[in-house]
């Protein structure tokens, strides 16, 4: 690389002294002052490897091809050390002159010597990018991006046997920025294949959350069975844009965007076909007003605002985001009710982000909630379940949801670098009537999760002795496993279920008979000190009439998902044990509780 210092005699008359950094082929770097730098690509390769330091301030990287701006990225270019590299794909500009016009913060370096910063020495051209896993805490049976940052799941639909999952994605660092729609596909909701980025930022802004549908009847005019995506363009304002596709891989951005420009901050359009009214409906989060706007349409392009729901309802502390609305069966009856999903941040029951919902009726125009304004119901009682939305066009009338398995309180700081954040396991929703007469969401792991089970280790009926009972957990693959417990509290006040390792790290889960609750304490679960909000005890109501408790636990390197056997609660919490939990112990207090069965499945993936 020829580091070619063009000296711009600044108004202050300060001149830079001339030095030459390590030369690398194919990149010509010119320093133009205290905060501007141009990188000219002089040799064709597929990728520029950008060196990242997460503690560095963001630089604005304008990518130009033949003088036209193609991309504008915010990148934490390394100042003093390199945490990792991210690839900037320039293969698409082959045959054109590629230039990076980079603006660092004006106060980025107290001196004028930005050329001394680590990124210039180490920026390099390459033909490939190594995505081999480097992370100890990368889950094995949960979806993660190969590299980079992920938040909300977006635009999921099922078509021709394939589950499509899009997600809020930053390909240029493992912290939130530069929102694109990343894309992965699966045939079984468990094994995911990462696909090329599906939708990238354009002149209207970066690409925030949204939804997609399969337009069977060609109502939008993009063809029968076209895939229509609606997402938020986040520019100076948040407006709603449409894109269409035939394969889910590449999308054409609609020329008439934005299709909705509402005067208040509004985002995350979620649409579905309403069979009863034979129209499309769409929910849009009016984030700061704590309400969901309800629209209808015949053609997915022109939308009529019908009503809004939410002012004063449920948890109101944070912004309302990522809505969904679906009609669900009430278990054991022929009844169906509508459920409006509202992700809220902060304001969750244990701090930060969480998913609340409202049960009621919907006539295609207005949602009427069954309960009073002061009632809050939660889809998951852990700290790490956010932006949950459902797949559209799912087979067999399934209502399958997936969430982002993190919390905005600390998501950018969790102890991984190559990637940040996983999704939860996919889950199936319906409603059940609890002993208090209220309708609640039943949340169960999707049936596909059972296909991962290896050979079961079965422990049969036993009384829980005063000193407790322990079983060892599988060693393979960092201890990933599923544990199915069937227990009876009988006269005991509590049952404690503890996952632990040889380092004294542990997660304690407690069934309390009197309060009818299940709790999970991750205060000593392993690495917890990266953010003060991480330590937590989360608590769920169990809604049980009898003393029998059945529980499914999924452990996958950095997460524990607990599901009541009958779907009465789900609880998702991240954990970062420095070695895998290799023991489960069960103790009971003040009474003779028993284990009906304890089954431990290693997981094959
Ligand atoms: C929710 C959210 C959405 C927004 C997206 C941006 O986590 O804030 O409201 O569309 O993330 O990445």
Coordinates of C-alpha atoms and ligand atoms in Angstrom, one line a residue:
X1 CA 0.0 0.0 0.0
X2 CA 1.4 3.4 -0.9
X3 CA 0.6 5.7 1.9
X4 CA 0.6 8.9 0.2
X5 CA 0.3 11.8 2.4
X6 CA -1.4 14.7 0.7
X7 CA -1.0 17.5 3.0
X8 CA -3.9 19.8 3.3
X9 CA -2.5 22.9 4.9
X10 CA -5.2 23.5 7.3
X11 CA -6.5 26.9 8.1
X12 CA -4.6 26.8 11.3
X13 CA -1.5 26.3 9.3
X14 CA -0.6 23.1 11.0
X15 CA 1.3 20.7 8.8
X16 CA 1.7 17.0 9.2
X17 CA 5.1 15.5 9.2
X18 CA 5.8 12.9 6.6
X19 CA 5.9 9.2 7.6
X20 CA 5.3 6.1 5.6
X21 CA 3.3 3.2 7.1
X22 CA 3.6 -0.4 6.2
X23 CA 3.0 -0.8 2.5
X24 CA 0.3 -3.2 1.3
X25 CA -0.7 -3.8 -2.3
X26 CA -3.8 -2.4 -3.8
X27 CA -4.8 0.4 -1.4
X28 CA -3.6 4.0 -1.7
X29 CA -4.4 5.9 1.4
X30 CA -4.3 9.7 1.4
X31 CA -4.7 11.7 4.6
X32 CA -6.5 15.0 4.0
X33 CA -6.6 16.6 7.4
X34 CA -7.4 15.7 10.9
X35 CA -10.6 13.9 10.1
X36 CA -10.7 12.8 6.5
X37 CA -9.0 10.1 4.7
X38 CA -9.4 8.6 1.2
X39 CA -8.7 5.0 0.4
X40 CA -8.3 4.3 -3.4
X41 CA -8.5 0.7 -4.5
X42 CA -5.9 0.2 -7.2
X43 CA -6.1 -3.6 -7.6
X44 CA -9.3 -5.7 -8.0
X45 CA -10.2 -8.1 -5.2
X46 CA -13.6 -9.1 -3.8
X47 CA -13.3 -7.6 -0.3
X48 CA -11.7 -4.9 1.7
X49 CA -11.1 -6.1 5.3
X50 CA -12.0 -3.3 7.7
X51 CA -10.2 -3.5 11.1
X52 CA -12.7 -2.9 14.0
X53 CA -12.2 -1.8 17.5
X54 CA -15.4 -1.8 19.5
X55 CA -14.3 1.0 21.8
X56 CA -13.4 3.3 18.9
X57 CA -15.8 6.1 17.8
X58 CA -17.7 5.5 14.6
X59 CA -16.2 6.7 11.3
X60 CA -18.5 7.5 8.4
X61 CA -17.3 5.4 5.4
X62 CA -18.7 6.5 2.0
X63 CA -18.2 3.8 -0.6
X64 CA -17.9 5.3 -4.1
X65 CA -17.8 3.5 -7.4
X66 CA -16.9 5.6 -10.5
X67 CA -17.5 8.7 -8.3
X68 CA -21.0 7.8 -7.2
X69 CA -21.9 7.1 -3.6
X70 CA -23.1 3.5 -3.3
X71 CA -23.0 2.9 0.4
X72 CA -22.7 5.1 3.5
X73 CA -21.6 3.1 6.6
X74 CA -20.9 3.8 10.2
X75 CA -17.9 1.7 11.2
X76 CA -15.8 1.6 14.4
X77 CA -12.5 1.7 12.6
X78 CA -9.7 0.6 14.9
X79 CA -7.7 3.3 16.7
X80 CA -5.4 1.5 19.0
X81 CA -6.1 -2.2 18.7
X82 CA -7.9 -4.6 16.4
X83 CA -10.8 -6.6 17.9
X84 CA -11.7 -8.3 14.6
X85 CA -12.2 -7.6 10.9
X86 CA -15.4 -7.2 8.9
X87 CA -15.6 -7.6 5.1
X88 CA -16.7 -4.8 2.8
X89 CA -17.8 -6.5 -0.4
X90 CA -16.5 -4.7 -3.5
X91 CA -16.9 -7.5 -5.9
X92 CA -20.1 -5.9 -7.1
X93 CA -18.1 -2.9 -8.3
X94 CA -15.7 -4.8 -10.5
X95 CA -14.6 -2.8 -13.5
X96 CA -15.3 0.5 -11.7
X97 CA -13.0 2.8 -9.7
X98 CA -13.6 2.2 -6.0
X99 CA -12.9 4.8 -3.4
X100 CA -13.6 5.0 0.3
X101 CA -14.1 8.5 1.5
X102 CA -13.7 8.2 5.3
X103 CA -14.7 10.8 7.8
X104 CA -13.5 10.2 11.4
X105 CA -14.8 12.3 14.2
X106 CA -13.1 15.6 14.4
X107 CA -12.2 15.0 18.0
X108 CA -11.2 11.4 17.2
X109 CA -7.6 12.0 17.8
X110 CA -6.4 14.8 19.9
X111 CA -3.4 15.1 17.7
X112 CA -3.7 15.5 13.9
X113 CA -2.1 12.2 13.3
X114 CA -5.0 10.0 12.3
X115 CA -2.5 8.1 10.2
X116 CA -1.1 6.6 13.3
X117 CA -4.3 4.8 14.0
X118 CA -4.3 1.0 13.8
X119 CA -6.9 0.7 11.0
X120 CA -4.7 2.2 8.2
X121 CA -1.9 -0.2 8.7
X122 CA -4.2 -3.2 8.8
X123 CA -6.9 -2.4 6.2
X124 CA -6.3 -4.9 3.4
X125 CA -7.7 -6.4 0.3
X126 CA -8.7 -10.0 0.2
X127 CA -10.6 -12.5 -2.0
X128 CA -12.3 -14.3 0.9
X129 CA -13.4 -13.8 4.5
X130 CA -13.1 -16.5 7.1
X131 CA -16.3 -17.2 9.0
X132 CA -15.1 -20.2 11.0
X133 CA -16.5 -19.9 14.4
X134 CA -14.2 -18.4 17.0
X135 CA -16.7 -18.0 19.8
X136 CA -16.9 -20.2 22.9
X137 CA -20.4 -18.9 23.6
X138 CA -21.9 -19.4 20.1
X139 CA -25.1 -21.5 20.5
X140 CA -25.3 -24.7 18.4
X141 CA -29.0 -25.2 18.0
X142 CA -30.1 -21.6 17.9
X143 CA -29.9 -19.3 14.9
X144 CA -27.0 -16.8 15.0
X145 CA -25.4 -14.7 12.2
X146 CA -22.0 -16.1 11.1
X147 CA -20.5 -12.7 12.0
X148 CA -21.8 -9.2 12.8
X149 CA -24.7 -7.9 14.9
X150 CA -28.3 -9.1 14.9
X151 CA -31.4 -7.8 16.6
X152 CA -35.1 -8.3 15.8
X153 CA -36.3 -11.2 13.6
X154 CA -38.1 -9.7 10.6
X155 CA -40.4 -10.5 7.7
X156 CA -40.6 -14.2 8.3
X157 CA -42.7 -16.3 5.9
X158 CA -43.0 -19.9 4.9
X159 CA -43.1 -20.9 1.2
X160 CA -42.5 -24.2 -0.6
X161 CA -41.2 -26.0 2.4
X162 CA -38.7 -23.3 3.4
X163 CA -38.9 -21.1 6.5
X164 CA -37.4 -17.7 5.7
X165 CA -36.0 -15.7 8.6
X166 CA -34.8 -12.1 8.1
X167 CA -33.3 -10.1 10.8
X168 CA -31.9 -6.7 11.8
X169 CA -28.3 -7.0 10.7
X170 CA -25.1 -5.0 10.9
X171 CA -22.5 -6.6 8.6
X172 CA -20.0 -4.0 9.6
X173 CA -19.5 -4.7 13.3
X174 CA -20.9 -6.7 16.1
X175 CA -22.8 -3.8 17.7
X176 CA -26.0 -2.1 16.5
X177 CA -25.6 0.1 13.4
X178 CA -26.2 0.1 9.6
X179 CA -29.4 -1.8 9.7
X180 CA -29.9 -4.3 6.8
X181 CA -32.2 -7.3 6.5
X182 CA -30.0 -10.3 6.9
X183 CA -31.4 -13.6 5.7
X184 CA -31.3 -17.3 6.7
X185 CA -33.4 -20.2 5.6
X186 CA -34.3 -23.6 7.1
X187 CA -36.4 -26.6 6.3
X188 CA -36.9 -27.6 10.0
X189 CA -36.7 -24.4 12.0
X190 CA -33.5 -25.7 13.7
X191 CA -30.8 -26.0 11.0
X192 CA -30.3 -22.6 9.5
X193 CA -28.3 -21.6 6.4
X194 CA -27.1 -18.0 6.1
X195 CA -28.0 -16.4 2.8
X196 CA -26.8 -13.1 1.3
X197 CA -28.2 -9.9 2.8
X198 CA -31.7 -9.5 1.4
X199 CA -32.4 -5.7 1.7
X200 CA -29.8 -3.0 2.1
X201 CA -30.1 0.7 3.0
X202 CA -31.0 3.2 0.3
X203 CA -31.7 6.9 -0.1
X204 CA -34.7 6.7 2.3
X205 CA -32.6 5.3 5.1
X206 CA -31.4 2.1 6.8
X207 CA -33.7 -0.9 6.9
X208 CA -35.6 -1.3 10.2
X209 CA -38.0 -4.1 11.2
X210 CA -41.0 -5.2 9.2
X211 CA -42.9 -8.1 7.9
X212 CA -43.5 -10.1 4.7
X213 CA -46.4 -12.0 3.2
X214 CA -47.0 -14.3 0.2
X215 CA -49.5 -12.5 -2.1
X216 CA -51.3 -15.6 -3.4
X217 CA -53.9 -13.7 -5.3
X218 CA -51.6 -11.0 -6.7
X219 CA -53.4 -8.2 -5.0
X220 CA -50.3 -6.0 -5.2
X221 CA -49.7 -6.6 -8.9
X222 CA -46.2 -8.1 -8.6
X223 CA -47.4 -11.5 -9.7
X224 CA -49.1 -14.5 -8.1
X225 CA -47.4 -15.7 -5.0
X226 CA -45.0 -12.8 -5.0
X227 CA -43.4 -12.1 -1.7
X228 CA -44.2 -8.6 -0.4
X229 CA -42.1 -7.1 2.3
X230 CA -42.9 -3.9 4.2
X231 CA -40.2 -2.4 6.4
X232 CA -39.3 0.9 8.0
X233 CA -36.9 3.2 6.2
X234 CA -35.0 5.0 8.9
X235 CA -33.8 8.2 7.5
X236 CA -34.5 11.7 8.8
X237 CA -37.9 10.3 9.6
X238 CA -39.3 6.8 9.9
X239 CA -41.4 6.0 6.9
X240 CA -42.7 2.6 5.5
X241 CA -41.3 1.1 2.4
X242 CA -42.3 -1.9 0.2
X243 CA -40.1 -4.4 -1.6
X244 CA -41.1 -7.4 -3.6
X245 CA -39.4 -10.7 -4.4
X246 CA -40.1 -14.0 -6.1
X247 CA -37.6 -16.1 -4.3
X248 CA -37.0 -14.3 -1.0
X249 CA -33.3 -14.0 -1.9
X250 CA -33.3 -10.7 -3.8
X251 CA -35.9 -7.9 -3.4
X252 CA -36.9 -5.1 -5.8
X253 CA -37.4 -1.9 -3.9
X254 CA -40.7 -0.3 -4.9
X255 CA -40.3 3.0 -6.8
X256 CA -43.3 4.6 -5.1
X257 CA -41.8 4.4 -1.6
X258 CA -42.5 5.5 1.0
X259 CA -46.0 4.0 1.0
X260 CA -46.8 5.3 4.5
X261 CA -45.4 8.5 5.9
X262 CA -47.1 9.1 9.3
X263 CA -46.3 12.3 11.1
X264 CA -45.1 10.6 14.4
X265 CA -42.2 8.2 14.9
X266 CA -43.7 5.0 13.7
X267 CA -42.1 1.7 12.7
X268 CA -42.1 -2.1 12.3
X269 CA -45.1 -2.6 10.0
X270 CA -46.7 -6.0 10.5
X271 CA -49.3 -7.2 8.0
X272 CA -51.5 -10.2 7.4
X273 CA -54.4 -11.3 5.2
X274 CA -57.8 -11.0 7.0
X275 CA -59.9 -13.8 5.6
X276 CA -63.1 -12.5 7.2
X277 CA -62.9 -9.0 5.7
X278 CA -61.0 -10.1 2.6
X279 CA -58.5 -7.3 3.1
X280 CA -55.0 -6.9 4.3
X281 CA -54.4 -5.5 7.8
X282 CA -51.3 -3.8 9.0
X283 CA -50.2 -2.8 12.5
X284 CA -47.6 0.0 12.9
X285 CA -46.0 0.9 16.2
X286 CA -46.4 4.5 17.1
X287 CA -43.5 4.1 19.4
X288 CA -43.5 7.2 21.6
X289 CA -47.3 7.3 21.8
X290 CA -47.5 3.8 23.2
X291 CA -50.0 2.7 20.7
X292 CA -50.4 0.5 17.6
X293 CA -51.9 2.0 14.5
X294 CA -54.3 -0.3 12.6
X295 CA -54.5 0.0 8.8
X296 CA -56.4 -1.9 6.0
X297 CA -55.6 -2.3 2.3
X298 CA -56.8 -4.1 -0.8
X299 CA -53.4 -4.0 -2.6
X300 CA -50.6 -3.7 0.0
X301 CA -49.6 -0.4 -1.4
X302 CA -52.3 2.0 -0.4
X303 CA -53.3 1.8 3.3
X304 CA -56.2 3.4 5.2
X305 CA -55.7 4.2 8.9
X306 CA -58.7 2.6 10.7
X307 CA -58.0 3.0 14.3
X308 CA -55.4 2.7 17.0
X309 CA -55.0 0.6 20.1
X310 CA -53.0 1.0 23.3
X311 CA -53.1 4.4 24.9
X312 CA -53.0 3.6 28.7
X313 CA -53.1 -0.2 28.2
X314 CA -50.7 -2.6 29.9
X315 CA -47.0 -1.6 30.4
X316 CA -46.4 1.9 29.2
X317 CA -42.9 2.7 30.4
X318 CA -40.9 2.3 27.2
X319 CA -41.4 2.6 23.5
X320 CA -43.9 0.3 21.8
X321 CA -42.3 -1.6 18.9
X322 CA -42.7 -4.7 16.7
X323 CA -46.4 -5.4 16.8
X324 CA -48.2 -8.6 15.6
X325 CA -51.9 -9.5 15.5
X326 CA -53.2 -13.0 15.1
X327 CA -56.3 -15.1 15.8
X328 CA -55.5 -18.1 18.1
X329 CA -57.6 -21.1 19.2
X330 CA -58.5 -21.4 22.9
X331 CA -57.3 -24.9 23.9
X332 CA -60.0 -27.4 24.7
X333 CA -62.7 -25.2 23.1
X334 CA -63.9 -24.3 19.6
X335 CA -63.4 -20.6 20.4
X336 CA -60.8 -18.3 18.8
X337 CA -59.6 -14.9 20.1
X338 CA -57.4 -12.2 18.7
X339 CA -54.0 -11.6 20.4
X340 CA -52.2 -8.3 19.8
X341 CA -48.5 -8.6 20.5
X342 CA -46.6 -5.5 21.6
X343 CA -42.9 -5.5 22.3
X344 CA -41.8 -2.9 24.8
X345 CA -38.5 -1.4 25.7
X346 CA -37.8 -0.6 28.5
X347 CA -40.6 -1.5 30.8
X348 CA -40.3 -5.3 30.9
X349 CA -41.1 -7.0 34.2
X350 CA -37.4 -7.5 35.0
X351 CA -36.0 -4.4 33.4
X352 CA -35.4 -3.5 29.8
X353 CA -37.0 -5.3 26.9
X354 CA -39.9 -7.7 26.9
X355 CA -43.0 -8.9 25.0
X356 CA -46.4 -8.1 26.3
X357 CA -49.7 -9.1 24.7
X358 CA -53.4 -8.2 24.8
X359 CA -56.3 -10.7 24.3
X360 CA -59.5 -9.4 22.6
X361 CA -61.6 -9.1 19.5
X362 CA -60.8 -7.6 16.1
X363 CA -63.3 -6.8 13.3
X364 CA -60.7 -5.8 10.7
X365 CA -60.8 -2.2 11.9
X366 CA -60.7 -2.0 15.7
X367 CA -59.1 -4.1 18.4
X368 CA -61.1 -4.3 21.6
X369 CA -59.2 -5.7 24.6
X370 CA -60.9 -8.1 27.0
X371 CA -59.2 -6.9 30.1
X372 CA -58.9 -3.6 31.9
X373 CA -56.1 -1.1 31.1
X374 CA -54.0 -2.1 34.1
X375 CA -53.5 -5.7 33.1
X376 CA -50.1 -6.7 31.7
X377 CA -49.6 -10.2 30.2
X378 CA -46.1 -11.4 29.1
X379 CA -45.2 -13.9 26.4
X380 CA -42.0 -14.9 28.2
X381 CA -40.9 -14.2 31.7
X382 CA -37.1 -14.1 31.2
X383 CA -34.9 -11.1 30.5
X384 CA -33.9 -12.2 27.0
X385 CA -36.9 -12.4 24.8
X386 CA -37.7 -9.4 22.5
X387 CA -39.2 -8.4 19.2
X388 CA -41.2 -11.7 19.0
X389 CA -43.2 -11.9 15.8
X390 CA -44.8 -14.8 13.9
X391 CA -44.2 -16.5 10.5
X392 CA -46.7 -15.6 7.9
X393 CA -48.2 -18.3 5.6
X394 CA -47.0 -21.0 8.0
X395 CA -48.3 -24.5 7.1
X396 CA -51.2 -26.2 9.0
X397 CA -52.4 -23.0 10.5
X398 CA -49.4 -22.9 12.8
X399 CA -48.7 -19.7 14.8
X400 CA -45.0 -20.0 15.1
X401 CA -43.0 -17.2 16.7
X402 CA -39.3 -16.5 17.3
X403 CA -37.7 -13.7 19.3
X404 CA -34.4 -12.0 19.6
X405 CA -32.6 -13.6 22.6
X406 CA -31.2 -10.5 24.2
X407 CA -32.1 -7.3 26.0
X408 CA -31.4 -3.7 24.9
X409 CA -30.0 -3.1 28.4
X410 CA -26.8 -5.0 27.6
X411 CA -27.1 -6.5 24.1
X412 CA -24.2 -4.6 22.8
X413 CA -21.9 -5.7 25.6
X414 CA -22.4 -9.5 26.0
X415 CA -19.1 -11.4 26.0
X416 CA -18.9 -12.4 22.3
X417 CA -17.2 -10.5 19.5
X418 CA -17.4 -12.3 16.2
X419 CA -21.2 -12.1 16.4
X420 CA -23.7 -10.7 18.8
X421 CA -27.1 -12.2 19.6
X422 CA -29.0 -15.4 18.8
X423 CA -32.7 -16.0 18.3
X424 CA -34.8 -18.0 20.7
X425 CA -36.0 -21.5 19.8
X426 CA -39.1 -21.3 17.6
X427 CA -42.3 -21.6 19.6
X428 CA -46.0 -22.4 19.0
X429 CA -48.7 -20.3 20.3
X430 CA -52.3 -20.9 21.4
X431 CA -54.5 -19.7 24.3
X432 CA -55.5 -21.5 27.5
X433 CA -57.9 -20.6 30.3
X434 CA -56.0 -20.3 33.6
X435 CA -57.5 -21.1 37.0
X436 CA -58.2 -17.4 37.5
X437 CA -60.6 -17.6 34.5
X438 CA -58.4 -15.4 32.3
X439 CA -57.0 -16.3 28.9
X440 CA -53.2 -16.5 28.5
X441 CA -50.8 -17.4 25.8
X442 CA -49.6 -21.0 25.8
X443 CA -46.0 -21.0 24.6
X444 CA -44.4 -24.3 23.7
X445 CA -41.2 -25.2 21.8
X446 CA -42.0 -26.0 18.2
X447 CA -42.3 -29.8 17.6
X448 CA -39.2 -29.7 15.4
X449 CA -37.1 -29.3 18.6
X450 CA -37.8 -33.0 19.4
X451 CA -35.9 -34.1 16.3
X452 CA -32.7 -32.9 17.9
X453 CA -32.9 -35.4 20.8
X454 CA -30.1 -37.9 21.1
X455 CA -30.4 -41.1 23.2
X456 CA -32.3 -40.3 26.4
X457 CA -30.9 -40.9 29.8
X458 CA -34.0 -41.8 31.9
X459 CA -34.2 -41.5 35.6
X460 CA -37.5 -43.0 37.1
X461 CA -39.6 -42.2 40.1
X462 CA -37.8 -41.3 43.2
X463 CA -38.5 -39.3 46.4
X464 CA -36.4 -36.2 46.7
X465 CA -34.1 -37.1 49.7
X466 CA -33.3 -34.4 52.2
X467 CA -29.8 -33.9 50.7
X468 CA -31.3 -33.7 47.2
X469 CA -30.7 -35.7 44.0
X470 CA -28.1 -35.0 41.4
X471 CA -27.6 -36.1 37.8
X472 CA -24.7 -35.4 35.6
X473 CA -25.3 -33.6 32.3
X474 CA -23.8 -34.5 28.9
X475 CA -20.2 -33.4 28.2
X476 CA -20.3 -33.3 24.4
X477 CA -20.5 -30.0 22.5
X478 CA -20.2 -27.8 25.5
X479 CA -22.9 -29.6 27.4
X480 CA -25.8 -28.7 25.1
X481 CA -28.9 -30.7 26.1
X482 CA -32.6 -30.8 26.8
X483 CA -33.9 -31.8 30.3
X484 CA -37.5 -32.9 30.8
X485 CA -38.6 -33.0 34.5
X486 CA -41.9 -34.3 35.8
X487 CA -42.2 -33.6 39.5
X488 CA -44.7 -33.3 42.3
X489 CA -44.3 -30.8 45.1
X490 CA -46.7 -32.8 47.3
X491 CA -46.5 -31.0 50.7
X492 CA -43.1 -29.3 49.9
X493 CA -43.1 -25.5 49.9
X494 CA -40.5 -25.3 47.2
X495 CA -38.4 -27.3 44.8
X496 CA -35.0 -26.0 43.8
X497 CA -33.5 -27.1 40.5
X498 CA -29.8 -26.1 40.2
X499 CA -27.6 -26.2 37.2
X500 CA -23.9 -26.0 38.2
X501 CA -20.3 -26.5 37.0
X502 CA -17.1 -27.3 38.9
X503 CA -16.2 -23.7 39.2
X504 CA -19.1 -23.0 41.5
X505 CA -21.1 -21.2 38.8
X506 CA -24.8 -22.0 39.0
X507 CA -28.3 -21.1 38.0
X508 CA -31.0 -21.8 40.5
X509 CA -34.6 -22.4 39.5
X510 CA -37.3 -22.5 42.1
X511 CA -40.9 -23.7 42.1
X512 CA -42.8 -22.1 44.9
X513 CA -46.1 -23.8 45.7
X514 CA -47.6 -21.0 47.8
X515 CA -47.0 -18.2 45.3
X516 CA -47.6 -20.5 42.4
X517 CA -44.4 -19.3 40.7
X518 CA -41.3 -20.5 38.9
X519 CA -38.1 -18.4 39.3
X520 CA -34.7 -18.4 37.7
X521 CA -31.7 -16.8 39.5
X522 CA -28.7 -16.2 37.3
X523 CA -26.7 -14.0 39.7
X524 CA -23.9 -16.6 40.0
X525 CA -24.3 -18.1 36.5
X526 CA -20.8 -17.3 35.3
X527 CA -19.7 -14.0 33.6
X528 CA -22.2 -11.4 34.8
X529 CA -20.1 -8.3 35.3
X530 CA -20.2 -6.8 31.7
X531 CA -23.3 -4.8 32.7
X532 CA -25.0 -4.1 36.0
X533 CA -28.4 -4.9 34.6
X534 CA -27.4 -8.5 33.7
X535 CA -27.7 -10.1 37.2
X536 CA -31.4 -10.9 37.7
X537 CA -34.0 -13.2 39.3
X538 CA -36.9 -13.6 36.9
X539 CA -40.3 -15.0 38.0
X540 CA -43.2 -16.4 36.2
X541 CA -46.7 -17.4 37.3
X542 CA -47.3 -21.1 36.8
X543 CA -51.1 -21.1 36.7
X544 CA -51.4 -24.7 38.1
X545 CA -54.3 -26.1 40.1
X546 CA -52.4 -29.2 41.2
X547 CA -48.9 -29.8 42.7
X548 CA -47.6 -31.6 39.6
X549 CA -45.0 -29.6 37.7
X550 CA -43.5 -30.5 34.3
X551 CA -40.6 -28.6 32.9
X552 CA -38.6 -28.6 29.7
X553 CA -35.2 -27.0 29.8
X554 CA -33.0 -26.2 26.8
X555 CA -29.3 -25.4 27.5
X556 CA -27.2 -24.1 24.6
X557 CA -23.9 -22.7 25.7
X558 CA -25.1 -19.2 26.5
X559 CA -28.8 -19.6 27.1
X560 CA -31.4 -21.4 29.2
X561 CA -35.0 -21.6 28.0
X562 CA -37.5 -23.0 30.5
X563 CA -40.9 -24.1 29.3
X564 CA -43.8 -25.3 31.4
X565 CA -44.9 -28.7 30.1
X566 CA -48.4 -27.4 29.4
X567 CA -47.2 -24.1 27.9
X568 CA -48.3 -22.0 30.9
X569 CA -45.0 -20.0 30.9
X570 CA -41.8 -19.6 29.0
X571 CA -38.7 -18.1 30.5
X572 CA -35.6 -17.2 28.4
X573 CA -32.4 -16.1 30.0
X574 CA -28.8 -15.7 28.7
X575 CA -26.0 -17.2 30.9
X576 CA -22.2 -17.1 30.3
X577 CA -20.7 -20.0 32.4
X578 CA -16.9 -20.2 32.1
X579 CA -17.3 -23.9 31.7
X580 CA -20.5 -25.8 30.8
X581 CA -22.9 -26.7 33.6
X582 CA -22.3 -30.4 34.1
X583 CA -24.7 -31.2 37.0
X584 CA -28.3 -30.8 37.8
X585 CA -29.4 -31.0 41.4
X586 CA -32.9 -31.1 42.7
X587 CA -33.8 -30.3 46.4
X588 CA -37.1 -29.8 48.2
X589 CA -37.9 -27.8 51.2
X590 CA -40.3 -28.6 54.0
X591 CA -41.9 -31.7 52.6
X592 CA -41.6 -34.9 50.7
X593 CA -41.6 -33.9 47.1
X594 CA -40.9 -36.4 44.4
X595 CA -39.5 -36.8 40.9
X596 CA -41.8 -38.8 38.6
X597 CA -39.2 -38.8 35.9
X598 CA -36.1 -36.9 34.9
X599 CA -35.1 -37.4 31.2
X600 CA -31.8 -35.9 29.9
X601 CA -31.3 -35.7 26.1
X602 CA -28.0 -34.9 24.6
X603 CA -28.6 -32.8 21.5
X604 CA -27.6 -33.9 18.0
X605 CA -27.4 -31.1 15.5
Ligands
LIG1 C1 -36.7 -3.1 18.2 C2 -36.2 -2.0 17.2 C3 -37.3 -1.7 16.2 C4 -36.6 -1.2 15.1 C5 -35.3 -2.0 15.1 C6 -34.1 -1.3 14.7 O1 -35.6 -3.8 18.8 O2 -35.9 -0.8 17.9 O3 -38.4 -0.9 16.7 O4 -37.2 -1.3 13.8 O5 -35.1 -2.4 16.5 O6 -33.0 -2.1 14.6

